[in-house]
Amino acid sequence: MDAMTAAATGFDVPLIDISPYTRNGDPADRAVVAARFDDAASSVGFIQVVGHEIPAAVIDEFTAVMDDFFALPLELKKTYRTPPEINRGYAPPKSESLSLSLGVESAGRMNDFFEAYNVGVEATQYPELDLPADQYATNTWPAVDHFQAAVSAYFSEARRVAHTLTRIFADALDLPADFFEGFTDHSLDVLRMNNYALPPGEIELDGELTGMGEHTDYGIVTVLWADQVRGLQVLDRNGEWHDVSPADGALLINLGDLMARWTNERWTSTLHRVKPPIVDGTVERRRSAAYFHDGNLDAMIATLPSCVGAGSRYSPITVGEHIGAKLAGSRAGRPNPHATREAGRVRQAMRRSLGQQ
């Protein structure tokens, strides 16, 4: 978010330099970073980070192969689709509805106009563990020059950043430094590459365009690379939507539902959506890549003792149970019955929006 917009709305996504962690800095400097994260996670749920140490060349090569894939003909891209229960491969426009991951009906149809490509951690990476092949599925790699190498290189860097962030979380929550490692040593991580530029004539825009419906992210933390093109909107605590775009060189970080569960909502999993701008009747091009750090499939998530307070708002749940219900909504079209608190916030925002029109 730019300074002018922040000043006008009173809403700001903090910018934090995490180099004291990525460069093994002084403990006092780390403590400052952890305190700033705690404040941002408690108030906004979205953070911008610099000092992440992902080389520019890695990002440039990664975004170039993303462009090459999404430039392919739609029918060719559709050959890389997988069944809804397999969170891999290509998702064409209007094949998903992110709002259903919260149990919120979206006009009874799959209406999100983004297209995406997913890759993730495979069971074969952990041969000593008996991991389910449908959850830790084998990746499908398109026949695009350098795609697998460039995407894999970025995946590794984003994974490193995600683990750095959980070390910051441990410090911010007064936990042992390695607390989250036992929950993430075979984490069910997925990288989702998104494209919002739709070629003319391929898609008929029947009604209001939804780039990506209102949703919270599912897991522990999301590391997002994004263009500086308007479209991403974040919901504040008063039910107002705000445009957000990253500063130069920054990654956007937001907390997922599992982190909100862990902290008993001391930290917030913030609702967000994408409303891509329309220029001369077409969607202005916007790209993003979200690395979802979701935790081990068999990890049990229960409220941290330091966050229970007067009582926990959530029952314990495994990562697998939680993610499965979310994906059944977004990819298979079945509303999630276990997201009543998050769904309530979406409906409140919808009512507020209608009242302002």
Short mmCIF file of C-alpha atoms in Angstrom, two decimals:
data_model
loop_
_atom_site.label_atom_id
_atom_site.label_comp_id
_atom_site.label_asym_id
_atom_site.label_seq_id
_atom_site.Cartn_x
_atom_site.Cartn_y
_atom_site.Cartn_z
CA MET A 1 0.00 0.00 0.00
CA ASP A 2 1.42 3.41 -0.92
CA ALA A 3 1.88 6.13 1.70
CA MET A 4 -0.82 8.38 0.20
CA THR A 5 -3.46 5.64 0.32
CA ALA A 6 -2.47 4.69 3.86
CA ALA A 7 -2.72 8.30 5.01
CA ALA A 8 -6.16 8.72 3.43
CA THR A 9 -7.67 5.50 4.82
CA GLY A 10 -5.82 5.01 8.09
CA PHE A 11 -5.07 1.44 7.01
CA ASP A 12 -1.46 0.36 6.58
CA VAL A 13 0.37 -2.90 5.90
CA PRO A 14 3.61 -2.63 7.90
CA LEU A 15 6.95 -3.00 6.11
CA ILE A 16 9.45 -5.07 8.12
CA ASP A 17 13.10 -5.80 7.33
CA ILE A 18 13.73 -9.44 8.33
CA SER A 19 17.46 -9.38 7.54
CA PRO A 20 18.39 -9.81 11.25
CA TYR A 21 17.02 -13.34 10.79
CA THR A 22 18.14 -14.09 7.24
CA ARG A 23 21.66 -12.80 7.99
CA ASN A 24 22.00 -14.22 11.52
CA GLY A 25 21.88 -10.78 13.09
CA ASP A 26 22.20 -9.56 16.65
CA PRO A 27 19.64 -10.97 19.15
CA ALA A 28 18.53 -7.46 20.06
CA ASP A 29 17.76 -6.69 16.41
CA ARG A 30 15.86 -9.95 16.12
CA ALA A 31 13.79 -9.04 19.17
CA VAL A 32 12.75 -5.79 17.48
CA VAL A 33 11.67 -7.69 14.35
CA ALA A 34 9.71 -10.25 16.42
CA ALA A 35 7.94 -7.49 18.37
CA ARG A 36 6.95 -5.73 15.14
CA PHE A 37 5.62 -9.00 13.73
CA ASP A 38 3.58 -9.61 16.86
CA ASP A 39 2.03 -6.15 16.58
CA ALA A 40 1.29 -6.49 12.84
CA ALA A 41 -0.08 -10.03 13.20
CA SER A 42 -2.36 -8.89 16.02
CA SER A 43 -3.72 -5.84 14.22
CA VAL A 44 -3.57 -6.35 10.43
CA GLY A 45 -2.61 -9.94 9.62
CA PHE A 46 -0.76 -8.76 6.51
CA ILE A 47 2.91 -7.72 6.52
CA GLN A 48 5.39 -6.66 3.84
CA VAL A 49 8.90 -8.00 4.24
CA VAL A 50 12.20 -6.96 2.75
CA GLY A 51 15.60 -8.45 3.54
CA HIS A 52 14.23 -11.85 2.49
CA GLU A 53 17.37 -12.57 0.41
CA ILE A 54 15.62 -14.13 -2.60
CA PRO A 55 17.92 -13.22 -5.51
CA ALA A 56 16.35 -11.01 -8.17
CA ALA A 57 17.56 -13.41 -10.86
CA VAL A 58 15.56 -16.26 -9.31
CA ILE A 59 12.40 -14.14 -9.31
CA ASP A 60 13.00 -12.91 -12.86
CA GLU A 61 13.46 -16.44 -14.23
CA PHE A 62 10.46 -17.68 -12.28
CA THR A 63 8.10 -14.97 -13.52
CA ALA A 64 9.36 -15.43 -17.09
CA VAL A 65 8.37 -19.11 -17.17
CA MET A 66 5.05 -18.27 -15.53
CA ASP A 67 4.40 -15.90 -18.42
CA ASP A 68 5.42 -18.55 -20.94
CA PHE A 69 2.98 -21.07 -19.49
CA PHE A 70 0.00 -18.73 -19.18
CA ALA A 71 0.57 -17.54 -22.77
CA LEU A 72 -0.23 -21.05 -24.05
CA PRO A 73 -3.62 -21.69 -25.68
CA LEU A 74 -6.35 -22.43 -23.15
CA GLU A 75 -7.08 -25.89 -24.53
CA LEU A 76 -3.42 -26.86 -24.19
CA LYS A 77 -3.27 -25.57 -20.63
CA LYS A 78 -6.37 -27.62 -19.77
CA THR A 79 -4.46 -30.81 -20.57
CA TYR A 80 -2.55 -30.19 -17.31
CA ARG A 81 -5.69 -30.29 -15.13
CA THR A 82 -5.94 -32.73 -12.23
CA PRO A 83 -9.01 -33.97 -10.28
CA PRO A 84 -10.32 -31.49 -7.65
CA GLU A 85 -8.96 -33.55 -4.77
CA ILE A 86 -5.41 -33.34 -6.18
CA ASN A 87 -4.06 -29.86 -5.46
CA ARG A 88 -1.71 -29.81 -8.43
CA GLY A 89 -1.66 -28.70 -12.06
CA TYR A 90 -3.77 -26.21 -13.95
CA ALA A 91 -7.01 -24.55 -12.83
CA PRO A 92 -8.78 -22.67 -15.66
CA PRO A 93 -10.95 -19.57 -15.15
CA LYS A 94 -14.31 -20.17 -13.44
CA SER A 95 -13.28 -23.60 -12.14
CA GLU A 96 -13.01 -22.49 -8.50
CA SER A 97 -14.79 -20.41 -5.90
CA LEU A 98 -12.60 -19.39 -2.98
CA SER A 99 -15.55 -18.10 -0.97
CA LEU A 100 -16.85 -21.67 -0.70
CA SER A 101 -13.74 -22.54 1.35
CA LEU A 102 -15.42 -20.44 4.06
CA GLY A 103 -18.85 -21.96 3.56
CA VAL A 104 -20.14 -18.81 1.84
CA GLU A 105 -22.26 -19.45 -1.24
CA SER A 106 -21.13 -17.54 -4.34
CA ALA A 107 -24.29 -17.19 -6.40
CA GLY A 108 -24.36 -21.00 -6.64
CA ARG A 109 -21.54 -21.23 -9.16
CA MET A 110 -17.80 -21.44 -9.58
CA ASN A 111 -17.11 -17.85 -10.56
CA ASP A 112 -13.52 -16.85 -9.80
CA PHE A 113 -11.98 -15.54 -13.03
CA PHE A 114 -8.33 -16.26 -12.26
CA GLU A 115 -6.33 -19.12 -13.75
CA ALA A 116 -3.63 -20.87 -11.78
CA TYR A 117 -0.96 -23.53 -11.76
CA ASN A 118 -0.03 -25.48 -8.62
CA VAL A 119 3.05 -27.43 -7.62
CA GLY A 120 3.89 -28.77 -4.19
CA VAL A 121 5.80 -31.09 -1.91
CA GLU A 122 5.78 -34.71 -3.10
CA ALA A 123 5.63 -37.88 -0.99
CA THR A 124 8.80 -39.11 -2.71
CA GLN A 125 10.74 -36.33 -0.96
CA TYR A 126 10.21 -38.20 2.33
CA PRO A 127 10.70 -41.91 1.48
CA GLU A 128 11.05 -42.79 5.17
CA LEU A 129 7.49 -41.58 5.85
CA ASP A 130 4.27 -43.21 4.69
CA LEU A 131 2.72 -40.03 3.30
CA PRO A 132 -0.55 -40.21 1.30
CA ALA A 133 0.09 -39.81 -2.41
CA ASP A 134 -3.09 -37.80 -2.99
CA GLN A 135 -2.11 -35.11 -0.48
CA TYR A 136 1.63 -35.12 -1.27
CA ALA A 137 0.90 -35.60 -4.95
CA THR A 138 3.38 -35.95 -7.78
CA ASN A 139 3.81 -32.69 -9.66
CA THR A 140 2.75 -32.28 -13.25
CA TRP A 141 5.31 -30.25 -15.18
CA PRO A 142 4.22 -28.56 -18.44
CA ALA A 143 6.35 -28.77 -21.57
CA VAL A 144 7.64 -25.19 -21.24
CA ASP A 145 11.37 -24.51 -21.52
CA HIS A 146 13.08 -24.19 -18.10
CA PHE A 147 9.69 -24.24 -16.29
CA GLN A 148 10.51 -27.02 -13.83
CA ALA A 149 13.99 -25.69 -13.03
CA ALA A 150 12.90 -22.06 -12.58
CA VAL A 151 9.79 -22.89 -10.55
CA SER A 152 11.72 -25.36 -8.36
CA ALA A 153 14.39 -22.74 -7.65
CA TYR A 154 11.80 -20.20 -6.54
CA PHE A 155 9.95 -22.87 -4.53
CA SER A 156 13.11 -23.59 -2.55
CA GLU A 157 13.67 -19.90 -1.82
CA ALA A 158 10.07 -19.31 -0.75
CA ARG A 159 10.26 -22.37 1.49
CA ARG A 160 13.36 -20.95 3.16
CA VAL A 161 11.55 -17.66 3.77
CA ALA A 162 8.55 -19.49 5.25
CA HIS A 163 10.76 -21.35 7.73
CA THR A 164 12.50 -18.08 8.61
CA LEU A 165 9.10 -16.58 9.36
CA THR A 166 8.13 -19.40 11.71
CA ARG A 167 11.35 -18.78 13.64
CA ILE A 168 10.23 -15.16 13.97
CA PHE A 169 6.79 -16.38 15.09
CA ALA A 170 8.38 -18.52 17.81
CA ASP A 171 10.27 -15.55 19.19
CA ALA A 172 7.21 -13.31 18.98
CA LEU A 173 5.09 -15.85 20.89
CA ASP A 174 7.78 -16.61 23.50
CA LEU A 175 8.17 -20.19 22.28
CA PRO A 176 11.34 -22.27 21.88
CA ALA A 177 13.15 -21.28 18.69
CA ASP A 178 12.51 -24.67 17.06
CA PHE A 179 8.89 -24.99 18.24
CA PHE A 180 7.33 -25.00 14.77
CA GLU A 181 9.90 -27.37 13.24
CA GLY A 182 8.13 -30.40 14.69
CA PHE A 183 4.94 -29.31 12.94
CA THR A 184 6.54 -28.44 9.58
CA ASP A 185 9.37 -30.91 8.91
CA HIS A 186 7.30 -32.50 6.11
CA SER A 187 5.00 -29.56 5.57
CA LEU A 188 2.19 -29.83 3.03
CA ASP A 189 3.43 -26.82 1.05
CA VAL A 190 1.99 -25.65 -2.26
CA LEU A 191 3.08 -22.91 -4.65
CA ARG A 192 0.16 -21.43 -6.61
CA MET A 193 0.92 -19.25 -9.64
CA ASN A 194 -1.99 -16.96 -10.55
CA ASN A 195 -2.82 -15.03 -13.71
CA TYR A 196 -5.65 -12.53 -14.12
CA ALA A 197 -5.10 -11.46 -17.76
CA LEU A 198 -7.76 -13.14 -19.87
CA PRO A 199 -7.34 -13.16 -23.67
CA PRO A 200 -10.26 -11.47 -25.47
CA GLY A 201 -12.98 -13.82 -26.64
CA GLU A 202 -12.08 -16.77 -24.41
CA ILE A 203 -14.27 -15.84 -21.44
CA GLU A 204 -17.63 -14.09 -21.39
CA LEU A 205 -17.89 -11.84 -18.34
CA ASP A 206 -21.45 -12.57 -17.21
CA GLY A 207 -21.97 -10.11 -14.37
CA GLU A 208 -19.59 -8.63 -11.81
CA LEU A 209 -16.03 -9.84 -12.25
CA THR A 210 -14.59 -11.72 -9.30
CA GLY A 211 -10.86 -12.18 -9.76
CA MET A 212 -10.63 -14.28 -6.60
CA GLY A 213 -13.43 -14.46 -4.07
CA GLU A 214 -13.29 -13.45 -0.42
CA HIS A 215 -11.27 -15.97 1.54
CA THR A 216 -8.74 -16.55 4.26
CA ASP A 217 -5.67 -18.64 3.58
CA TYR A 218 -5.78 -22.12 4.96
CA GLY A 219 -2.48 -22.91 6.64
CA ILE A 220 0.21 -21.33 8.79
CA VAL A 221 1.61 -18.52 6.65
CA THR A 222 1.57 -17.43 3.01
CA VAL A 223 4.55 -15.90 1.20
CA LEU A 224 3.20 -13.88 -1.74
CA TRP A 225 5.08 -12.43 -4.68
CA ALA A 226 2.82 -10.07 -6.63
CA ASP A 227 2.85 -7.47 -9.35
CA GLN A 228 2.40 -3.86 -8.27
CA VAL A 229 -0.96 -3.82 -10.03
CA ARG A 230 -4.06 -2.91 -8.04
CA GLY A 231 -6.49 -5.70 -7.34
CA LEU A 232 -5.61 -7.32 -4.02
CA GLN A 233 -7.92 -6.05 -1.29
CA VAL A 234 -7.70 -6.70 2.45
CA LEU A 235 -10.57 -6.49 4.96
CA ASP A 236 -9.93 -4.45 8.09
CA ARG A 237 -11.50 -5.04 11.50
CA ASN A 238 -14.28 -2.56 10.72
CA GLY A 239 -15.41 -4.51 7.66
CA GLU A 240 -13.87 -2.09 5.12
CA TRP A 241 -11.89 -3.27 2.07
CA HIS A 242 -8.52 -1.67 1.25
CA ASP A 243 -6.29 -1.94 -1.82
CA VAL A 244 -2.86 -3.41 -1.10
CA SER A 245 0.19 -3.72 -3.35
CA PRO A 246 3.78 -4.55 -2.38
CA ALA A 247 6.56 -2.00 -2.03
CA ASP A 248 9.57 -2.31 -4.32
CA GLY A 249 11.32 -5.61 -3.66
CA ALA A 250 8.90 -6.63 -0.91
CA LEU A 251 7.00 -9.87 -0.41
CA LEU A 252 3.53 -9.80 1.09
CA ILE A 253 3.07 -12.09 4.09
CA ASN A 254 -0.26 -13.08 5.57
CA LEU A 255 -1.27 -15.49 8.28
CA GLY A 256 -3.50 -18.48 7.63
CA ASP A 257 -6.37 -20.01 9.59
CA LEU A 258 -4.15 -22.53 11.37
CA MET A 259 -2.09 -19.69 12.86
CA ALA A 260 -5.28 -17.99 14.03
CA ARG A 261 -6.35 -21.29 15.64
CA TRP A 262 -2.96 -21.80 17.27
CA THR A 263 -2.99 -18.31 18.80
CA ASN A 264 -6.71 -18.31 19.70
CA GLU A 265 -7.08 -15.28 17.39
CA ARG A 266 -4.40 -13.28 19.14
CA TRP A 267 -3.13 -13.21 15.55
CA THR A 268 -5.59 -12.77 12.75
CA SER A 269 -6.14 -14.68 9.52
CA THR A 270 -7.24 -11.77 7.39
CA LEU A 271 -9.95 -11.96 4.75
CA HIS A 272 -8.80 -10.84 1.32
CA ARG A 273 -9.94 -10.96 -2.30
CA VAL A 274 -8.86 -9.87 -5.76
CA LYS A 275 -10.87 -7.38 -7.80
CA PRO A 276 -8.75 -6.83 -10.91
CA PRO A 277 -9.25 -3.48 -12.63
CA ILE A 278 -11.06 -3.34 -15.95
CA VAL A 279 -9.43 -1.19 -18.64
CA ASP A 280 -11.35 -0.69 -21.91
CA GLY A 281 -13.47 -3.75 -21.22
CA THR A 282 -10.60 -6.14 -20.55
CA VAL A 283 -8.85 -7.28 -17.39
CA GLU A 284 -5.60 -5.44 -16.74
CA ARG A 285 -2.84 -8.00 -16.43
CA ARG A 286 -1.96 -9.03 -12.90
CA ARG A 287 0.21 -11.93 -11.71
CA SER A 288 0.97 -13.36 -8.32
CA ALA A 289 2.54 -16.45 -6.77
CA ALA A 290 1.46 -17.64 -3.34
CA TYR A 291 3.59 -20.07 -1.37
CA PHE A 292 1.35 -21.74 1.20
CA HIS A 293 3.23 -23.09 4.22
CA ASP A 294 0.57 -25.35 5.71
CA GLY A 295 2.27 -27.72 8.16
CA ASN A 296 2.55 -31.50 8.38
CA LEU A 297 -0.58 -33.33 7.29
CA ASP A 298 -0.68 -35.33 10.55
CA ALA A 299 0.14 -32.42 12.87
CA MET A 300 -2.48 -31.68 15.54
CA ILE A 301 -3.19 -27.97 15.93
CA ALA A 302 -4.45 -26.96 19.37
CA THR A 303 -4.45 -23.57 21.05
CA LEU A 304 -1.07 -22.59 22.47
CA PRO A 305 -1.10 -22.61 26.29
CA SER A 306 0.01 -18.98 26.36
CA CYS A 307 -2.98 -18.01 24.21
CA VAL A 308 -5.82 -19.95 25.86
CA GLY A 309 -6.80 -17.12 28.21
CA ALA A 310 -10.42 -17.57 29.33
CA GLY A 311 -10.85 -20.50 26.96
CA SER A 312 -10.12 -21.70 23.45
CA ARG A 313 -12.37 -20.66 20.57
CA TYR A 314 -11.37 -23.76 18.56
CA SER A 315 -11.30 -27.51 19.03
CA PRO A 316 -8.07 -29.33 18.11
CA ILE A 317 -7.85 -30.36 14.46
CA THR A 318 -5.24 -31.97 12.27
CA VAL A 319 -3.74 -30.07 9.37
CA GLY A 320 -5.12 -32.72 7.01
CA GLU A 321 -8.69 -32.41 8.28
CA HIS A 322 -8.59 -28.63 8.09
CA ILE A 323 -7.00 -28.36 4.63
CA GLY A 324 -9.27 -31.09 3.24
CA ALA A 325 -12.42 -29.19 4.22
CA LYS A 326 -11.04 -25.98 2.71
CA LEU A 327 -10.10 -27.58 -0.61
CA ALA A 328 -13.46 -29.35 -0.84
CA GLY A 329 -14.95 -25.87 -0.90
CA SER A 330 -12.67 -24.02 -3.26
CA ARG A 331 -11.90 -26.80 -5.77
CA ALA A 332 -14.86 -29.20 -5.52
CA GLY A 333 -17.65 -26.72 -4.86
CA ARG A 334 -18.77 -28.02 -1.44
CA PRO A 335 -19.27 -25.29 1.20
CA ASN A 336 -17.03 -25.73 4.24
CA PRO A 337 -19.24 -26.39 7.31
CA HIS A 338 -16.37 -25.83 9.77
CA ALA A 339 -15.63 -22.15 9.08
CA THR A 340 -18.49 -20.39 10.83
CA ARG A 341 -16.36 -17.65 12.40
CA GLU A 342 -14.66 -16.74 9.11
CA ALA A 343 -17.91 -16.99 7.12
CA GLY A 344 -19.57 -14.58 9.52
CA ARG A 345 -16.93 -11.97 8.79
CA VAL A 346 -17.46 -12.35 5.03
CA ARG A 347 -21.22 -11.93 5.36
CA GLN A 348 -20.78 -8.89 7.61
CA ALA A 349 -18.52 -7.28 5.00
CA MET A 350 -21.07 -8.04 2.27
CA ARG A 351 -23.86 -6.38 4.28
CA ARG A 352 -21.71 -3.34 4.99
CA SER A 353 -20.75 -3.03 1.31
CA LEU A 354 -24.40 -3.18 0.19
CA GLY A 355 -25.30 -0.53 2.76
CA GLN A 356 -22.74 1.85 1.29
CA GLN A 357 -23.91 1.52 -2.31
#
